[in-house]
mmCIF file of C-alpha atoms in Angstrom:
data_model
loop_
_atom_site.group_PDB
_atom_site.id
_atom_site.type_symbol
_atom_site.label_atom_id
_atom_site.label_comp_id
_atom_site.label_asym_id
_atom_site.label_seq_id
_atom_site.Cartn_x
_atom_site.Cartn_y
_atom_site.Cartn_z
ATOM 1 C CA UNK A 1 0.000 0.000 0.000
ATOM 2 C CA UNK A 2 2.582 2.887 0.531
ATOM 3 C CA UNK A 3 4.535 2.011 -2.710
ATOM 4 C CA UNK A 4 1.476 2.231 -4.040
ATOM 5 C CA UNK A 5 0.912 6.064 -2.534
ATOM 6 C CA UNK A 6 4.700 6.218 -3.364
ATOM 7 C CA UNK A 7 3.288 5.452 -7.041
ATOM 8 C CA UNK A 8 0.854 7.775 -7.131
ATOM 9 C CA UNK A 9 2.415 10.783 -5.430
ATOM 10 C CA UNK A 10 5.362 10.595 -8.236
ATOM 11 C CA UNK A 11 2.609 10.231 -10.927
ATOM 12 C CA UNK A 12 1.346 14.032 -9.541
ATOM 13 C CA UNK A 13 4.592 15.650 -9.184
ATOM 14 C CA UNK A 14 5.706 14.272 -12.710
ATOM 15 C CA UNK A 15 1.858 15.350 -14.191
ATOM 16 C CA UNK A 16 2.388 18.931 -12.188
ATOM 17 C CA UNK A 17 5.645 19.153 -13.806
ATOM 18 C CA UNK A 18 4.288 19.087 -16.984
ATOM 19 C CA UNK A 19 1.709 21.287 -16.533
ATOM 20 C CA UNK A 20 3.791 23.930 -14.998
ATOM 21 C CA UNK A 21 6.127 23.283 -17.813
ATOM 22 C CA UNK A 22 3.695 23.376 -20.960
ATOM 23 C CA UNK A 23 4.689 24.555 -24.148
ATOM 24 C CA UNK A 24 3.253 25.952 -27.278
ATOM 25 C CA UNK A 25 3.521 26.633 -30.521
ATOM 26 C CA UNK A 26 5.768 29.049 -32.293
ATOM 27 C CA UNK A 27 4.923 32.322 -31.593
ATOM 28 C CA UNK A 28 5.488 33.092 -35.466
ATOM 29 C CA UNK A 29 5.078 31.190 -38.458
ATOM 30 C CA UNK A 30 8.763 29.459 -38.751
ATOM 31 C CA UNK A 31 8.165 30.217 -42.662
ATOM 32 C CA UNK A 32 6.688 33.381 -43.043
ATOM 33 C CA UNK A 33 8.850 35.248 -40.778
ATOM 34 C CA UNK A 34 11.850 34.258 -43.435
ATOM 35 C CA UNK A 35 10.191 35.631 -46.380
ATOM 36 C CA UNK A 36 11.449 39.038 -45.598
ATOM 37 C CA UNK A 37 14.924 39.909 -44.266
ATOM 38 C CA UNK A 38 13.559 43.477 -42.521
ATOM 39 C CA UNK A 39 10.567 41.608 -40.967
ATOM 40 C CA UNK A 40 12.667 38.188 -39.507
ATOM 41 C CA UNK A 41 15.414 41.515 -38.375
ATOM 42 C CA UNK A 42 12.875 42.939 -36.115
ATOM 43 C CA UNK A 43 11.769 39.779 -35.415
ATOM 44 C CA UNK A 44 14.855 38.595 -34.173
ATOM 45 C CA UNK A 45 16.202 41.459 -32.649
ATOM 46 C CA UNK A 46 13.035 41.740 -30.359
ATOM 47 C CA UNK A 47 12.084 38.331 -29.325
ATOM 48 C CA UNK A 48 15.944 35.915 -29.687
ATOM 49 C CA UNK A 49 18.283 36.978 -27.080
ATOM 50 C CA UNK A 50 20.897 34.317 -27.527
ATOM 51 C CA UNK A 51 22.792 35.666 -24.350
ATOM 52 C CA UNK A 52 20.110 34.317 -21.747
ATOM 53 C CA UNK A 53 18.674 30.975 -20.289
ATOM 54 C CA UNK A 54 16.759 29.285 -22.223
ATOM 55 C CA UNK A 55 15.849 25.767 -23.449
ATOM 56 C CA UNK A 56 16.772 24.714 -26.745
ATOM 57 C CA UNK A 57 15.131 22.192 -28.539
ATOM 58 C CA UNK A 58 16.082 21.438 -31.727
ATOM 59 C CA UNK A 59 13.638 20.170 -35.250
ATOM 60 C CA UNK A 60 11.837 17.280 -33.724
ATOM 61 C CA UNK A 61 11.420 19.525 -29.979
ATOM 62 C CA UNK A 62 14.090 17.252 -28.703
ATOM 63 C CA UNK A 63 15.736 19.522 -25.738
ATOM 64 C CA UNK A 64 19.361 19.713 -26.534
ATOM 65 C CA UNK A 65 22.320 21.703 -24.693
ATOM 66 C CA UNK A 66 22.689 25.625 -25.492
ATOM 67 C CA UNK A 67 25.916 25.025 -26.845
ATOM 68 C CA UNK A 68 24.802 22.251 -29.667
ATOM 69 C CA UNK A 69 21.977 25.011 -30.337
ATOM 70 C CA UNK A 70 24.167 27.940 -30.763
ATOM 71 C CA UNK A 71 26.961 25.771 -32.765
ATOM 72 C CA UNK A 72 23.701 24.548 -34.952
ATOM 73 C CA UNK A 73 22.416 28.166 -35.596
ATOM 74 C CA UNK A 74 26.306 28.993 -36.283
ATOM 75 C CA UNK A 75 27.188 26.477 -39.139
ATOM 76 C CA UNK A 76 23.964 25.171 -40.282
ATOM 77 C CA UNK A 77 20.602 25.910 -41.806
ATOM 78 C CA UNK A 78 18.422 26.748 -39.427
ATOM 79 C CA UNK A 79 16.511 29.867 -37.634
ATOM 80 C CA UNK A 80 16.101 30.235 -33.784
ATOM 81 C CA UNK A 81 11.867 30.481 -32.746
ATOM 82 C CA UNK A 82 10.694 31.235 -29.782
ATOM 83 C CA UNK A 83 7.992 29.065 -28.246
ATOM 84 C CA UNK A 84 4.699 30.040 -26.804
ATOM 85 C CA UNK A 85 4.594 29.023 -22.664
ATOM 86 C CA UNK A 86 3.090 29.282 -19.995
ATOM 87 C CA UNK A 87 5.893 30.081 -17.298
ATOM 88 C CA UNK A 88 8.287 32.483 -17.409
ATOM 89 C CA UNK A 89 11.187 29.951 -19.098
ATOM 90 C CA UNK A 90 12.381 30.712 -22.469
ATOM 91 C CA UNK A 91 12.017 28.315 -24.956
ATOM 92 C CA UNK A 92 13.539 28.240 -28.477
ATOM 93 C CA UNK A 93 13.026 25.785 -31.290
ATOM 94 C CA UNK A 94 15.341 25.374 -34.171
ATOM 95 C CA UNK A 95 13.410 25.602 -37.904
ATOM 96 C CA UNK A 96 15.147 24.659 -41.025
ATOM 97 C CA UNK A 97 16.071 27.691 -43.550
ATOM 98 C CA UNK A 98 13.722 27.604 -46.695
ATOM 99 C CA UNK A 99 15.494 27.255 -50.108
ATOM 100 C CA UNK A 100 14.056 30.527 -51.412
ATOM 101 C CA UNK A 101 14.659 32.695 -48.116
ATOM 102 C CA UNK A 102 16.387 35.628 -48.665
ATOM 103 C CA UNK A 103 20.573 34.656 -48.391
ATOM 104 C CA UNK A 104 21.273 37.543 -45.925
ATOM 105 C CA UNK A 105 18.926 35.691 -42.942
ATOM 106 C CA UNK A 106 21.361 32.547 -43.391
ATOM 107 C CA UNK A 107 24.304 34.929 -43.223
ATOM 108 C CA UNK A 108 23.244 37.314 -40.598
ATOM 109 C CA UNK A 109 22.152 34.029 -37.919
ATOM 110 C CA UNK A 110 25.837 32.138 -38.934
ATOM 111 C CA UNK A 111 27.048 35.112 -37.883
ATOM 112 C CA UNK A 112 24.998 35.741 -34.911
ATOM 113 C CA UNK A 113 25.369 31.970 -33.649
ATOM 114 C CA UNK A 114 28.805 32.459 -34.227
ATOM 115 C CA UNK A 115 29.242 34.967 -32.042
ATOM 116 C CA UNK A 116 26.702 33.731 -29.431
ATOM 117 C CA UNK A 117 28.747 30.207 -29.256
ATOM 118 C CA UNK A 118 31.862 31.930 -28.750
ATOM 119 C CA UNK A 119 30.948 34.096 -26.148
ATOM 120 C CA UNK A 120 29.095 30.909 -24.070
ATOM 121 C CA UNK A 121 32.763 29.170 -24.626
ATOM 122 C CA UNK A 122 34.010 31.923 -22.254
ATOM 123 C CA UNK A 123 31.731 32.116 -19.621
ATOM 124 C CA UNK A 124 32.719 29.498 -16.942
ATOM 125 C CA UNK A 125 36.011 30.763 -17.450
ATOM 126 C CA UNK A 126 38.832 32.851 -15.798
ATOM 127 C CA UNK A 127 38.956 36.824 -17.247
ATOM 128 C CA UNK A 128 42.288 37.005 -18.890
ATOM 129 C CA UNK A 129 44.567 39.176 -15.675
ATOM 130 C CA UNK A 130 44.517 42.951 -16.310
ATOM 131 C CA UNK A 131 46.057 45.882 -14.240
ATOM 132 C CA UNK A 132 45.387 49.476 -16.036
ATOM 133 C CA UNK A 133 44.812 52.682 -15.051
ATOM 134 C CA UNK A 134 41.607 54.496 -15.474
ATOM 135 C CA UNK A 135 41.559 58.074 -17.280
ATOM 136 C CA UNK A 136 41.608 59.354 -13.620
ATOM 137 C CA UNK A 137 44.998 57.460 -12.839
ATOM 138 C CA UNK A 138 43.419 55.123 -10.586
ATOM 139 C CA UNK A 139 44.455 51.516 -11.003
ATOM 140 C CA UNK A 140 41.642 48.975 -12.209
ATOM 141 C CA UNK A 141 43.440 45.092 -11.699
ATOM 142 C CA UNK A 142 42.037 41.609 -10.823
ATOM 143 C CA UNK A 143 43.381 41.837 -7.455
ATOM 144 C CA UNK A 144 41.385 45.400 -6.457
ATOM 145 C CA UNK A 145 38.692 44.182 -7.917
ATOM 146 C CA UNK A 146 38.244 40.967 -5.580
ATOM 147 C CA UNK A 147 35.265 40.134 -4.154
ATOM 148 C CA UNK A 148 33.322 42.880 -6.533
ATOM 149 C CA UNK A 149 30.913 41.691 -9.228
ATOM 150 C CA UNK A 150 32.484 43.576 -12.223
ATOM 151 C CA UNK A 151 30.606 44.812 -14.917
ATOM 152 C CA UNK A 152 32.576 45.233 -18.490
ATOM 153 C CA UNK A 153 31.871 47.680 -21.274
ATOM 154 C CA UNK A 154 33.880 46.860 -24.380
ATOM 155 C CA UNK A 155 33.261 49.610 -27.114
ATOM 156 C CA UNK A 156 35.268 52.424 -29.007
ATOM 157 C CA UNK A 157 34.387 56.011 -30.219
ATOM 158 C CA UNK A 158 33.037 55.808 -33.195
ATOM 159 C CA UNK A 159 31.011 52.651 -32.650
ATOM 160 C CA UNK A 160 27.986 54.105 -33.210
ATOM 161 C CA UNK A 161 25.557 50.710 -31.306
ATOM 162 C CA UNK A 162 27.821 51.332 -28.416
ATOM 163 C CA UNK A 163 27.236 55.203 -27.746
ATOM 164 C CA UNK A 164 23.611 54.679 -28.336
ATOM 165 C CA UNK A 165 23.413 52.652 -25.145
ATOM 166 C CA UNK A 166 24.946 55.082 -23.310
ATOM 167 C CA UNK A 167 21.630 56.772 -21.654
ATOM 168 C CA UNK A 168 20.729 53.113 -21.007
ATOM 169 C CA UNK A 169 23.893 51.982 -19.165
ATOM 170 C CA UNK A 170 24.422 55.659 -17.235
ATOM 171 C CA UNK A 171 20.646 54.650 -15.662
ATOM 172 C CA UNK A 172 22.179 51.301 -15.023
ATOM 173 C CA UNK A 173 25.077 52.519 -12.985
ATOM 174 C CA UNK A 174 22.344 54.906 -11.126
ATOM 175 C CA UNK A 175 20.117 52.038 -10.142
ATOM 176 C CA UNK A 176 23.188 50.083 -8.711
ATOM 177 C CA UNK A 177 24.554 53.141 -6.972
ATOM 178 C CA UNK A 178 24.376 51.968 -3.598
ATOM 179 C CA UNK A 179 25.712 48.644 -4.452
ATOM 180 C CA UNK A 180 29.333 48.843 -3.500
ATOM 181 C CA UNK A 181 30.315 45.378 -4.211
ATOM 182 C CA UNK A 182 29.231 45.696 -7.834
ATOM 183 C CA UNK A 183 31.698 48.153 -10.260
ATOM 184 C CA UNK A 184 31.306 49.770 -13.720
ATOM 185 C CA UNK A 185 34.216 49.831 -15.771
ATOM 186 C CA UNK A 186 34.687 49.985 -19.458
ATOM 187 C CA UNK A 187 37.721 49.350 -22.041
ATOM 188 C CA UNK A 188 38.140 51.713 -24.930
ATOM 189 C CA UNK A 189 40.313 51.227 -27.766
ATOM 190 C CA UNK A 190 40.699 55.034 -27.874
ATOM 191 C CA UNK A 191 43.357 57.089 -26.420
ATOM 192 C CA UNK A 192 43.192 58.883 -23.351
ATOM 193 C CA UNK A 193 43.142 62.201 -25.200
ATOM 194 C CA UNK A 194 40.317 61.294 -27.865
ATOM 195 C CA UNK A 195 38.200 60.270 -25.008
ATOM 196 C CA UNK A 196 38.487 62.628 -22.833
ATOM 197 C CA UNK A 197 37.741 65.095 -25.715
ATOM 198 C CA UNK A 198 34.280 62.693 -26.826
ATOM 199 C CA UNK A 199 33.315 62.340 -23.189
ATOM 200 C CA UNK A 200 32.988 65.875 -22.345
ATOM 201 C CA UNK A 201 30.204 65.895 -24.849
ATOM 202 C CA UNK A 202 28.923 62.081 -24.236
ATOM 203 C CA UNK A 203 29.365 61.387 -20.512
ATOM 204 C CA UNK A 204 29.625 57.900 -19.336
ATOM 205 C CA UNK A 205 29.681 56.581 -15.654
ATOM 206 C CA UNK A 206 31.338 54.103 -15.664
ATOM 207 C CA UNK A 207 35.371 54.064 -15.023
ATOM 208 C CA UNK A 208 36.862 54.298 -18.420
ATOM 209 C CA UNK A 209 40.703 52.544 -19.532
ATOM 210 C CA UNK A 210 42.091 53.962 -22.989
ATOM 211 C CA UNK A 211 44.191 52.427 -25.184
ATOM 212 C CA UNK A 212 42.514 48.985 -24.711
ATOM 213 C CA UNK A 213 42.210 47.909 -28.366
ATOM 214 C CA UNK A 214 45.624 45.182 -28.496
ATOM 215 C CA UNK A 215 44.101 43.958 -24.859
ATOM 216 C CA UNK A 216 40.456 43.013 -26.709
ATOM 217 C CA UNK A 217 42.178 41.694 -29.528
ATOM 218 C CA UNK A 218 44.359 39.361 -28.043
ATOM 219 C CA UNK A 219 43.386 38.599 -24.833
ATOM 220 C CA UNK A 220 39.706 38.755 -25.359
ATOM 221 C CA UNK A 221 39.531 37.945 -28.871
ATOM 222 C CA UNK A 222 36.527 40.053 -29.558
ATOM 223 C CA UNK A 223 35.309 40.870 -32.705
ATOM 224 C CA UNK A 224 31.920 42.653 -32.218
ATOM 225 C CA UNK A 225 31.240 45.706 -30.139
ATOM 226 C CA UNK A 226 29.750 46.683 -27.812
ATOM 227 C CA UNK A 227 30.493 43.495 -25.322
ATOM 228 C CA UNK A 228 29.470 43.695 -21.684
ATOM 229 C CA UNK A 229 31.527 40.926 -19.390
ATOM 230 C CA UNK A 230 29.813 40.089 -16.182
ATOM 231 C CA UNK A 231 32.399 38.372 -14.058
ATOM 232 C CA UNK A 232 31.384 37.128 -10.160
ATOM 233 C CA UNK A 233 32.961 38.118 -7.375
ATOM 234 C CA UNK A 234 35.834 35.170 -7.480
ATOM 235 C CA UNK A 235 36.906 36.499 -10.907
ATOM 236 C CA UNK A 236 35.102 34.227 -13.463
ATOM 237 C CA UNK A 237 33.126 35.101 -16.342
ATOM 238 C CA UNK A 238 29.443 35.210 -15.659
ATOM 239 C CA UNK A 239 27.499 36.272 -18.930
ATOM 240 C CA UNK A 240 29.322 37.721 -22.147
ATOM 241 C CA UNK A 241 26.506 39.787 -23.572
ATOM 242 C CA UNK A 242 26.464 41.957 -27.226
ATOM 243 C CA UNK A 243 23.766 44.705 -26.025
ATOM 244 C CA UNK A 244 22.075 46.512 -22.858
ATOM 245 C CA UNK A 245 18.939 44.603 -23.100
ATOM 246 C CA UNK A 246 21.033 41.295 -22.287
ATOM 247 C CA UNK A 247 23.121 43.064 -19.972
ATOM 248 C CA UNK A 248 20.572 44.513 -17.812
ATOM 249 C CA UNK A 249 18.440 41.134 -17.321
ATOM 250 C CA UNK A 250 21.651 39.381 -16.669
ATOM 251 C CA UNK A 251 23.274 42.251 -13.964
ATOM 252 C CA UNK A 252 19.313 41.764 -12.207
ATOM 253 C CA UNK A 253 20.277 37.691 -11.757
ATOM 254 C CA UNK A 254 23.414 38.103 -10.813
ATOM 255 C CA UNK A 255 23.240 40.702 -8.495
ATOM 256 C CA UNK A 256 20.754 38.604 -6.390
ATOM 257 C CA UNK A 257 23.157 35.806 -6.023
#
């Protein structure tokens, strides 16, 4: 009798999982959205933020890891959906490419799963060591920073998607303001003259390093700007994020860790 009730009380909490885990269909047509490149653009700029949690399933809803999803969307055929649910957990189907969509949507997602798998290779790991000093000569390094959540702006002056986020990321500091284990800095490839000349003009708050652009080449590897590094308070890499909007729902998780 009570591996029978054993029975039964698994049966519920499997059933309940289910239920509090239901999922949809895709929120857009799969096809349609690829018959335009402007439409699947918007699309995909609102609704796919590659940068989060989410579940990935791939063609026959088969949950797979994030990184065979992001590798799949990198160097194959296929467009990232979002699914319909229930709950607030993300979930993103893989579609095959039509052979008449438009050629740019193939290239634009290889190149967005590209960088998407690369920066979820680096997050787990170590942030390459740094010690630099901050256009007002204070010293920034791995060891002043312990036991700080650090948040990392990666952009350069005339990067025009980087200054546009500027309003967006001086509210962010703001908001954290009385946080003092979390710390804005940012690395410029500028030099210290250039910025302090486009600063007067387009303030930012956090601390900003010049002459950063060898460091992001080489150490970081980066290739797209802006990048935002979220790195927890023993040092390691968090989230690697391309834009605010990923940035500020991934600062909110981490700061409540």
């Amino acid at each position: 009798m009570q591996k029978f009730i054993s029975l039964i009380t698994l049966l519920f909490v499997f059933s309940l999982g289910i239920a509090q885990n239901k999922v949809g269909n895709p929120e857009v047509d799969p096809i349609l959205i690829q018959k335009n490149f402007t439409e699947w653009s918007v699309y995909q700029n609102k609704n796919i933020m590659l940068s989060r949690d989410f579940i990935a399933l791939d063609l026959t809803s088969k949950e797979i890891s994030k990184e065979a999803f992001l590798n799949a969307l990198a160097n194959e055929n296929f467009i990232p959906v979002r699914l319909k649910s229930e709950n607030s957990v993300y979930y993103y189907k893989l579609f095959k490419i039509q052979p008449k969509t438009d050629t740019s949507i193939k290239a634009t997602i290889n190149q967005i799963g590209f960088d998407a798998y690369k920066n979820y290779k680096m997050e787990g790991t170590v942030f390459p060591r740094f010690s630099f000093k901050d256009l007002e000569g204070n010293l920034v390094s791995n060891e002043s920073m312990k036991g700080k959540i650090i948040v990392i702006k990666c952009w350069y002056i005339h990067c025009t998607p980087c200054i546009k986020e500027f309003p967006q990321v001086n509210k962010l500091t703001e908001e954290y303001k009385d946080r003092k284990d979390i710390v804005f800095i940012s690395l410029a490839e500028d030099s210290p003259e250039e910025l302090k000349t486009f600063l007067a003009r387009k303030p930012l708050s956090y601390a900003v390093i010049p002459d950063m652009k060898i460091y992001m080449n080489e150490a970081l590897q980066l290739n797209s700007f802006p990048t935002h590094f979220i790195l927890n308070k023993e040092g390691i890499i968090s989230k690697v994020l391309p834009n605010f909007e990923s940035l500020e729902a991934a600062l909110a998780k981490e700061s409540k860790l």
